[in-house]
Coordinates of C-alpha atoms in Angstrom, one line a residue:
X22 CA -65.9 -89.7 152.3
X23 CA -67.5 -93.0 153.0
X24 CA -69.3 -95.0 150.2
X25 CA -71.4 -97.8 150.6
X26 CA -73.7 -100.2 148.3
X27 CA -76.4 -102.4 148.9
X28 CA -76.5 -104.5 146.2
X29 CA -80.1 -106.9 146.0
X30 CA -80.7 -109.8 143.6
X31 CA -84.1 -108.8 142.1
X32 CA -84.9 -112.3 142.1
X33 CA -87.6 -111.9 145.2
X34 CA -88.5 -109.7 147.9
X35 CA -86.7 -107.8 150.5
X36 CA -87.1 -109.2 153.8
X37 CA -86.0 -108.3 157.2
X38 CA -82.5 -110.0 156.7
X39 CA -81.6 -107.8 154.1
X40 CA -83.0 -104.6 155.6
X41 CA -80.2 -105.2 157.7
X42 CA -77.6 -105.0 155.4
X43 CA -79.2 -102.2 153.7
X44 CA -79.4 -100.2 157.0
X45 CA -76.3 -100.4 158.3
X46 CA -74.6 -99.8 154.8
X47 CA -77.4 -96.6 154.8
X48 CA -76.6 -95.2 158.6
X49 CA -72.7 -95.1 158.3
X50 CA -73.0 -93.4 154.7
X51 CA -75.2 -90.6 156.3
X52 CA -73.1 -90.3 159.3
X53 CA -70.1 -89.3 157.2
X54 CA -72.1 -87.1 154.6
X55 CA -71.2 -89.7 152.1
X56 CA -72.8 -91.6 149.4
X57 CA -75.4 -94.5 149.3
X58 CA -75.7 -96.8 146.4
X59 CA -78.1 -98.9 145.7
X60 CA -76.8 -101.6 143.1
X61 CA -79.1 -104.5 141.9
X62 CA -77.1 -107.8 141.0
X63 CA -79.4 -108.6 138.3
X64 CA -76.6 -110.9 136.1
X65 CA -79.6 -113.6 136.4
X66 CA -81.7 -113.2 133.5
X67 CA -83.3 -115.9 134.1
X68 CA -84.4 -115.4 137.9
X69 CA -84.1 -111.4 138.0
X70 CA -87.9 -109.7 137.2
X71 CA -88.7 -105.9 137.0
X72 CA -91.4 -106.7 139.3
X73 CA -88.7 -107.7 141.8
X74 CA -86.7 -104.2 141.3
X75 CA -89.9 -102.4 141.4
X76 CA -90.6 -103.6 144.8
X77 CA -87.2 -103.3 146.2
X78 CA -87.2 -99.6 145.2
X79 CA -91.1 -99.6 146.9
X80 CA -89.5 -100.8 149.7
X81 CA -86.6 -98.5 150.0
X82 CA -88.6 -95.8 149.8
X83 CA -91.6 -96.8 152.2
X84 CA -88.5 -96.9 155.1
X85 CA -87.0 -93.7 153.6
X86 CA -83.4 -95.0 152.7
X87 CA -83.1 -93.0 149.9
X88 CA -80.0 -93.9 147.6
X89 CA -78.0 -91.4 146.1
X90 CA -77.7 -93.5 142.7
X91 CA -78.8 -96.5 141.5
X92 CA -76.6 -99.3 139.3
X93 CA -77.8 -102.5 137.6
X94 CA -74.9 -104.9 137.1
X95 CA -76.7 -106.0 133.9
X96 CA -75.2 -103.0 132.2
X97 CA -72.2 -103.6 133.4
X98 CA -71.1 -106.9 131.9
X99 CA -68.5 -105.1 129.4
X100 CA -66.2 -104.4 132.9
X101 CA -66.6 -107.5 134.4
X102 CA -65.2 -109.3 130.9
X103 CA -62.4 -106.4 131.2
X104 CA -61.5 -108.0 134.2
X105 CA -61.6 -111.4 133.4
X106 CA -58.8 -110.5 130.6
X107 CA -57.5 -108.8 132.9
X108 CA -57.0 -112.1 135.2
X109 CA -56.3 -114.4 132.4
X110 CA -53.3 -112.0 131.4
X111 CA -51.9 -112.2 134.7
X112 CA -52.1 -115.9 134.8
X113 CA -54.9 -116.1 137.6
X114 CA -57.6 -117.1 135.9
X115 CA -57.7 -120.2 134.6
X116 CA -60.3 -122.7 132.4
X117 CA -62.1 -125.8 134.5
X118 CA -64.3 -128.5 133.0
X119 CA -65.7 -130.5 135.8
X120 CA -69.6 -131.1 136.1
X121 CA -71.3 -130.7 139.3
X122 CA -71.3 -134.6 139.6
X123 CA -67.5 -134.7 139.5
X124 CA -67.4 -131.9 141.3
X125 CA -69.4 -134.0 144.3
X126 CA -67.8 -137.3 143.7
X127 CA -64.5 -135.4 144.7
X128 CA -65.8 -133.6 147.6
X129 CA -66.8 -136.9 149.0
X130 CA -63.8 -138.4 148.3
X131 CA -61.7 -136.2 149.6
X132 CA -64.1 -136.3 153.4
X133 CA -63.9 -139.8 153.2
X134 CA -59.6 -139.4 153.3
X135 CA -60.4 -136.8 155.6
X136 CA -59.2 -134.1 154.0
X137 CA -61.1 -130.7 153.7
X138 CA -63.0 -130.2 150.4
X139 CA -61.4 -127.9 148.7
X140 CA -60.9 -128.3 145.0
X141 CA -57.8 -129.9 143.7
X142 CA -56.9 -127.6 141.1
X143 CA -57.1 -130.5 138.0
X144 CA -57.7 -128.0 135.4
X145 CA -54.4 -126.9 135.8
X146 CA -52.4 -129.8 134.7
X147 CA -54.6 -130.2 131.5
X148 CA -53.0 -129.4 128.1
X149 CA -54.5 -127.4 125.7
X150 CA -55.5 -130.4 123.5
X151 CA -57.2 -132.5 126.4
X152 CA -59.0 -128.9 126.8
X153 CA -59.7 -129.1 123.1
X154 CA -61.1 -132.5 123.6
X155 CA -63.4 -131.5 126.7
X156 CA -64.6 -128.3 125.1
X157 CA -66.4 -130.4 122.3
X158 CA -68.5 -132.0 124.5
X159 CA -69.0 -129.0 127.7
X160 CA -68.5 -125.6 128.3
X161 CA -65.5 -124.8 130.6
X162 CA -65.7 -122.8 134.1
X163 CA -63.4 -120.3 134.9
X164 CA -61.9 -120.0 138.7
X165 CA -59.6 -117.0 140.3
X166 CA -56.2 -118.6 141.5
X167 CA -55.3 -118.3 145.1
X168 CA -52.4 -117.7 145.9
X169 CA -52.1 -119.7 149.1
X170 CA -51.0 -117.5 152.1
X171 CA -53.1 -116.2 154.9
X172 CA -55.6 -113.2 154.1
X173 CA -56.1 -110.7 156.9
X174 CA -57.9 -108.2 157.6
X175 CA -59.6 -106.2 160.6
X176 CA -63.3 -106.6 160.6
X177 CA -65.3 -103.4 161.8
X178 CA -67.7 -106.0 163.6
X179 CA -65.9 -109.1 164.5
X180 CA -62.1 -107.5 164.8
X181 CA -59.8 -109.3 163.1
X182 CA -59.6 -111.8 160.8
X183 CA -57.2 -114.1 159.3
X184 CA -58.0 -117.0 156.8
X185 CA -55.6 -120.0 154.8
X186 CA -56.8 -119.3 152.0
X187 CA -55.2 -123.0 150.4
X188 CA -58.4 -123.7 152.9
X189 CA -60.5 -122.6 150.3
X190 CA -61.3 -123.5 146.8
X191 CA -60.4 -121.4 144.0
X192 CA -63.9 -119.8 143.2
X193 CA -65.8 -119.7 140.2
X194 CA -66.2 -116.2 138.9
X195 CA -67.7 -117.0 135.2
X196 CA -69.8 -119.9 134.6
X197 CA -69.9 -122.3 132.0
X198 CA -72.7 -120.8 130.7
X199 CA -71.2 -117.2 130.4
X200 CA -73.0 -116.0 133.2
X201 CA -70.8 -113.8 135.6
X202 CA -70.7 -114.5 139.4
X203 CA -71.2 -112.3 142.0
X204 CA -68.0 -112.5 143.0
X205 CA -66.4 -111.4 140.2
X206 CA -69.1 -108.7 139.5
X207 CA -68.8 -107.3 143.0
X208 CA -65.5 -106.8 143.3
X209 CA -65.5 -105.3 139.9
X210 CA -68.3 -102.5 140.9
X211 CA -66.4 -102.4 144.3
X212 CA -63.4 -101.4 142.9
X213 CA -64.7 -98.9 140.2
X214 CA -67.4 -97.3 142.1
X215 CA -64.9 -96.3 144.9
X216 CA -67.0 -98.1 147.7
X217 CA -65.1 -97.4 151.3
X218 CA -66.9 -99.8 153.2
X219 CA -69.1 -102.9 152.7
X220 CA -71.4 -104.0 155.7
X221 CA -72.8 -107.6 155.3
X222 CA -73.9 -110.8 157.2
X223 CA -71.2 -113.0 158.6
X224 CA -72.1 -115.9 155.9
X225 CA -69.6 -113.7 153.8
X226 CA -66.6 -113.9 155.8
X227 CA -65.4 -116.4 153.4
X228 CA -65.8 -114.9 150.1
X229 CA -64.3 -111.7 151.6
X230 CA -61.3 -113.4 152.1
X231 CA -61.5 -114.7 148.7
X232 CA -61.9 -111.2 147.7
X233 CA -60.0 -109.4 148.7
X234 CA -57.3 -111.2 146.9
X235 CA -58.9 -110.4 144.0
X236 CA -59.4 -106.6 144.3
X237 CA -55.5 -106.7 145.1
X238 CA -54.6 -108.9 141.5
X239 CA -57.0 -106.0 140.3
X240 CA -55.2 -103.4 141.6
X241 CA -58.3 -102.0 143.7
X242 CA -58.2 -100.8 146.6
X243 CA -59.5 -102.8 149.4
X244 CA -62.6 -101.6 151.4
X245 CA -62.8 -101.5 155.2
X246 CA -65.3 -104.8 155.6
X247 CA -67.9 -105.7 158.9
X248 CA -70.1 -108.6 158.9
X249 CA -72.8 -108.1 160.9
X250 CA -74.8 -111.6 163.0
X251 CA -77.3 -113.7 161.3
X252 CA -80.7 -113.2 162.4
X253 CA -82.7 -116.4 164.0
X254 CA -85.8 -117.0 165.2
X255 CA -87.6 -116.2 168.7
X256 CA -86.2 -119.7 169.4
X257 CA -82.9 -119.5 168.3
X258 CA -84.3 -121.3 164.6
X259 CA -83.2 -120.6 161.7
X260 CA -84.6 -117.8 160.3
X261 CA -84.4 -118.7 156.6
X262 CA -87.3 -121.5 155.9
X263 CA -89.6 -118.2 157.4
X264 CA -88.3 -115.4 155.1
X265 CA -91.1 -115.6 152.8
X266 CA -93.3 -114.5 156.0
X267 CA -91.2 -111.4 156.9
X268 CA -90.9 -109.8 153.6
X269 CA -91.2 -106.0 154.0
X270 CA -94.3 -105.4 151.9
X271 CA -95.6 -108.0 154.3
X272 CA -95.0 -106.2 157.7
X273 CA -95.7 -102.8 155.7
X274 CA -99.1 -104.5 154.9
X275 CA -100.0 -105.7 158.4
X276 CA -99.3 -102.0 159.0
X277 CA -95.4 -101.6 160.8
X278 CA -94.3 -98.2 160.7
X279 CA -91.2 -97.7 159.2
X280 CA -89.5 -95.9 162.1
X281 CA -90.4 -98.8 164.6
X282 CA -88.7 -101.2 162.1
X283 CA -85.7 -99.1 161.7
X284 CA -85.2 -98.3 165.3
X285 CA -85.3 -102.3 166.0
X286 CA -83.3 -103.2 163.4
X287 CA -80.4 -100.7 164.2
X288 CA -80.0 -101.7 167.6
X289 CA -81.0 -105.5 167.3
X290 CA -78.3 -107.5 168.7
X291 CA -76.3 -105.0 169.2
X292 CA -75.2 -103.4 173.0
X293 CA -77.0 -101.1 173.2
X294 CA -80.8 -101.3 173.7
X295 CA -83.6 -101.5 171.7
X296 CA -85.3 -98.0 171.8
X297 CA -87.5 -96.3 169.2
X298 CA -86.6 -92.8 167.5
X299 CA -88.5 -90.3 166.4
X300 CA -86.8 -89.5 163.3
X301 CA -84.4 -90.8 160.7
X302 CA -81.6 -88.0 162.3
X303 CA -82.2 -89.1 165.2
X304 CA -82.0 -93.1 164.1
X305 CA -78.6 -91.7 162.1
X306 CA -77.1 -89.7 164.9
X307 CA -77.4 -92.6 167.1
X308 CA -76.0 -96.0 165.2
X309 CA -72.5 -97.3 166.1
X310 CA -71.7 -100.1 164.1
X311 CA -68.6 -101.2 166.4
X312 CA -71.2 -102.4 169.2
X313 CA -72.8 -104.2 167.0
X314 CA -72.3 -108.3 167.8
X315 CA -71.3 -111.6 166.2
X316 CA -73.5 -113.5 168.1
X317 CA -76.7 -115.4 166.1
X318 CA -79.4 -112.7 166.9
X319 CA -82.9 -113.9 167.7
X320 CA -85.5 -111.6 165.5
X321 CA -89.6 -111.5 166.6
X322 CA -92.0 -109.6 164.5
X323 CA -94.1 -109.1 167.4
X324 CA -91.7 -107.1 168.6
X325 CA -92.2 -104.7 166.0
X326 CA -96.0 -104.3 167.1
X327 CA -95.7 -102.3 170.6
X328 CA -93.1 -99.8 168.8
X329 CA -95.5 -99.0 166.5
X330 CA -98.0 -98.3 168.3
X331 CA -95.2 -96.1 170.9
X332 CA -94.6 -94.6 167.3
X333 CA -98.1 -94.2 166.3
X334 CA -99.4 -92.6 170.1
X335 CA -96.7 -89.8 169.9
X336 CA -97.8 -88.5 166.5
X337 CA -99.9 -85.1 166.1
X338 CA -103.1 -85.7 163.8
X339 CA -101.3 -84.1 161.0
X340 CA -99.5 -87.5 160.5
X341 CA -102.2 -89.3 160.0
X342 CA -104.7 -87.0 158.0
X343 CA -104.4 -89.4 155.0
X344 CA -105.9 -92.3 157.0
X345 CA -108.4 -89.8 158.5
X346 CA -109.6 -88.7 155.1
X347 CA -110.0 -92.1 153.9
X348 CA -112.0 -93.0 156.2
X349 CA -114.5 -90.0 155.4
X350 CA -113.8 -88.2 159.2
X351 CA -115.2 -84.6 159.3
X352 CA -112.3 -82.1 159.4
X353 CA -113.9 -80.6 162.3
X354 CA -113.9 -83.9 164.5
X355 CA -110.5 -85.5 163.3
X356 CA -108.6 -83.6 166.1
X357 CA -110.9 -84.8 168.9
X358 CA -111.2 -88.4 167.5
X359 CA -107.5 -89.0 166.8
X360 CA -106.9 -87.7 170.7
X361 CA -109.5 -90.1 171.5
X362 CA -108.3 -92.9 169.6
X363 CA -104.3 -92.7 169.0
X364 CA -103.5 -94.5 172.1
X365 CA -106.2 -97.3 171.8
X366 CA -104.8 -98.6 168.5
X367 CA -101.7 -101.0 167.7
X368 CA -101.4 -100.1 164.0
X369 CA -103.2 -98.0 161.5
X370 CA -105.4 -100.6 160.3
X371 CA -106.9 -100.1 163.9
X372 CA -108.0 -96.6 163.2
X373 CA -111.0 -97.9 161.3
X374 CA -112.5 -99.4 164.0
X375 CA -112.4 -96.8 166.1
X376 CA -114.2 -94.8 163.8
X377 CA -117.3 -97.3 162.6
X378 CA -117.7 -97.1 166.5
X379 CA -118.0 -93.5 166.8
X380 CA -120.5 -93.6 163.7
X381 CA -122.3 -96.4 163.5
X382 CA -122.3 -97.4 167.4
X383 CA -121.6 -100.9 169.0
X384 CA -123.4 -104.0 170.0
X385 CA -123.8 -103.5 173.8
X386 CA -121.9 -105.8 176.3
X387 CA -124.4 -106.5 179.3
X388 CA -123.6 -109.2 181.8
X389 CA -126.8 -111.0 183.0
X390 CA -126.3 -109.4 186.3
X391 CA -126.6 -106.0 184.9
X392 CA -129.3 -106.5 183.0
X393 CA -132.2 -104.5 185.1
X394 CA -129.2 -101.8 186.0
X395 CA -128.2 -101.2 182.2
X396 CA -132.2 -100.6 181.3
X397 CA -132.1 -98.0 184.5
X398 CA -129.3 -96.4 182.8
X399 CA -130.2 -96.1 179.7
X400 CA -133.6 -94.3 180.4
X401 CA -131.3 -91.5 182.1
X402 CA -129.1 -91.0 179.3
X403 CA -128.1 -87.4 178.2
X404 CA -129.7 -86.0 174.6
X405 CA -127.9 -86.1 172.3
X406 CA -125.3 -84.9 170.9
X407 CA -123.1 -85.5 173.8
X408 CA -120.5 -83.2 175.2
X409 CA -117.5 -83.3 177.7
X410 CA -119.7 -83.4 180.4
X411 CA -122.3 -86.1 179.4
X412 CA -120.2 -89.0 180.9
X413 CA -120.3 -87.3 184.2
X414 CA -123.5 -86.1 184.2
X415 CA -125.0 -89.7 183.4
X416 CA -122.7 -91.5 186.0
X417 CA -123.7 -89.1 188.3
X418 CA -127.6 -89.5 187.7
X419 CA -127.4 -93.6 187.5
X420 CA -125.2 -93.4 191.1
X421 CA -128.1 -91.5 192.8
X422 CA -130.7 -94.0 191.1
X423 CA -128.9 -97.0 191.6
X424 CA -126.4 -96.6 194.4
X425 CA -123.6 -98.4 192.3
X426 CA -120.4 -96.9 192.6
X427 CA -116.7 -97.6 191.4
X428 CA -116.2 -100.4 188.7
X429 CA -119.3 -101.5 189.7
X430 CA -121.0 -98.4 188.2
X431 CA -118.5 -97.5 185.6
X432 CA -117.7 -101.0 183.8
X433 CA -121.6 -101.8 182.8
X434 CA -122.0 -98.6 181.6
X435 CA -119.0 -98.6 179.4
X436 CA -119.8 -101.9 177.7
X437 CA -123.3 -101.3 176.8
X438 CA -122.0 -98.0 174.8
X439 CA -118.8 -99.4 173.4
X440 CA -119.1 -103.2 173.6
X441 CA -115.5 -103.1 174.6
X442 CA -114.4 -103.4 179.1
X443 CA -111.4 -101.5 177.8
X444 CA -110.8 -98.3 175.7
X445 CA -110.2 -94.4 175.9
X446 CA -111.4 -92.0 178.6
X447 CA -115.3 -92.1 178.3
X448 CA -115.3 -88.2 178.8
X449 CA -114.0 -88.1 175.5
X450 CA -115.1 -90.4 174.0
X451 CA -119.2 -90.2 174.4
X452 CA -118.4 -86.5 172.7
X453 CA -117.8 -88.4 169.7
X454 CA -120.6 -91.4 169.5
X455 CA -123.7 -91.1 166.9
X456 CA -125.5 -94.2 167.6
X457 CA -126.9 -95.7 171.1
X458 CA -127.3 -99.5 170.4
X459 CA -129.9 -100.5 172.9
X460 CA -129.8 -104.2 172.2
X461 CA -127.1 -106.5 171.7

């Protein structure tokens, strides 16, 4: 049975980099009947807030990827000290005391040789009284050993892999503050929670190497890993100075529906294309995770906009009876009004619109030109209230008054009751307006 995670730092809002993660991790659970965690690195006290786990869980829920449980690593600290004895007693763990000023003044140092900046491995030469001596004064760091041979493994996404790791420093797993890494807290929850596969972006690739060598000093098993492309901008940009802008609850507020995100999300930069489903099955049933690419994928919100309104034109008026209510629409006209206005809108938000048109009526549209033919037409406008057969019967009178015919006839007409040169079938639409504005 496959297991995944998606594991958040509720330290800021989802945004459409890590729906990614958490779709893919979702799909490929489903698929196999498995099981979906949702795990919130919250090891930060300082930088974690409720409000941020509330709206991750908002989130989640507004695109329907339910989780089966849910885990906070901050209960979980007990296990990831476990394992840090754990490490120590099998001699790959080991106490550092450099500041992040050394730390740089040896990176640099060691470009300047040209040599690759990888950490020297000081702290192990030190005895335990020059330890002593540096603990009065600092708090040590503690750093998983590597042991220095190639890791390898195959990648669901980019095939396989192999890394040096004596290319790599030793990571830090605890820092000197006490405060565990996530690192050392992922592989811990990893290896405990059974997880069968992890599904991230490709700027892991690196600490999965470190990894897995620490699930194996652990005596874990070691998951089946895929890192999935980066997203970028519609330029090729990077994506990450713009995040802020494509938080979720912000694309949920300018009113994306969460199937058109989903469906683009699943299939961006993958092989196959882009095509929007009609259900979450569907969107499940569907998903391959091996034709997904490595390739930098270039993401557009506006993009988003004409699925959502494919999504929004396809749905019966039972799907959107909430919006309809709240906008104070009889029962007995919401049927012909969402026919009339479900494939005039982009997004929900549009529905309103629609409506204060239908009630309160529009400023009319008249082109100088028109102005004498509009006044014609108006004095042969049908009683109201209008039927299916008003629009007809009105074209037909103002043709035999005027002898306009086509777009000529048609066009005026149109934006002197709705203001607008485009819209719905006017057949169905005059049914449906209250108010005549004679004057602009």
């Amino acid at each position: 049975m496959t297991t995944t995670r998606f594991a958040p730092s509720p330290t800021g809002y989802l945004h459409v980099g890590n729906l990614r993660t958490a779709l893919f991790n979702f799909l490929i659970a489903r698929q196999s009947g498995g099981q979906f965690i949702l795990r919130l690195d919250d090891t930060d006290p300082e930088r974690s807030k409720p409000e941020y786990t509330d709206a991750i869980q908002r989130d989640l829920e507004w695109l329907g990827l339910d989780w089966d449980r849910i885990e906070t690593q901050s209960s979980r600290l007990d296990r990831y000290m476990a394992a840090a004895d754990d490490l120590r007693n099998k001699e790959r763990f080991y106490e550092a005391f450099e500041t992040l000023t050394e730390l740089d003044l040896k990176r640099k140092k060691q470009l300047n040789m040209g040599k690759p900046p990888v950490y020297d491995r000081a702290a192990l030469d030190l005895s335990e009284v020059e330890k002593d001596a540096l603990r009065v004064d600092r708090s040590g760091h503690w750093r998983f050993k590597l042991d220095h041979e190639r890791i390898e493994w195959h990648d669901g996404i980019l095939g396989d892999i192999s890394i040096d790791a004596a290319s790599v420093s030793d990571p830090v797993l605890i820092r000197g503050d006490g405060q565990v890494l996530y690192t050392l807290a992922s592989v811990v929850d990893d290896t405990e929670m059974g997880i069968t596969h992890v599904v991230r972006g490709s700027d892991h690739v690196t600490n999965t190497a470190t990894q897995i060598q620490i699930i194996e000093a652990l005596g874990g098993t070691v998951p089946t890993f895929a890192h999935h492309s980066l997203l970028t901008g519609p330029q090729g940009e990077a994506l990450s100075k713009r995040l802020g802008t494509l938080a979720l609850k912000d694309l949920r507020e300018r009113g994306v529906e969460p199937l058109a995100l989903l469906s683009h999300m699943a299939r961006l930069g993958s092989s196959d294309p882009v095509e929007l489903r009609s259900s979450m099955q569907e969107l499940i049933d569907g998903f391959d995770l091996s034709r997904s690419g490595s390739a930098p994928t270039k993401f557009d919100e506006e993009d988003l906009f004409p699925l959502t309104a494919k999504y929004l034109h396809a749905q019966p008026v039972q799907a959107v009876k909430g919006d309809l209510d709240a906008l104070n629409i009889p029962a007995d006209k919401q049927d012909a009004f969402w026919t009339v206005a479900r494939e005039n809108i982009t997004t929900r938000h549009d529905i309103a619109a629609w409506w204060r048109l239908c009630q309160d009526g529009a400023d009319p549209v008249i082109d100088a030109e028109d102005t004498d033919f509009v006044a014609t037409a108006l004095t042969l406008l049908p009683a109201q209230p209008f039927d299916d057969q008003s629009w007809s019967t009105w074209t037909a009178a103002v043709k035999e008054k005027t002898g306009r015919k086509g777009r000529a006839l048609f066009m005026p007409l149109r934006k002197a009751l709705t203001g607008m040169d485009h819209g719905p079938d006017m057949s169905t639409l005059m049914p449906l307006l209250q108010v005549i504005k004679t004057k602009p």
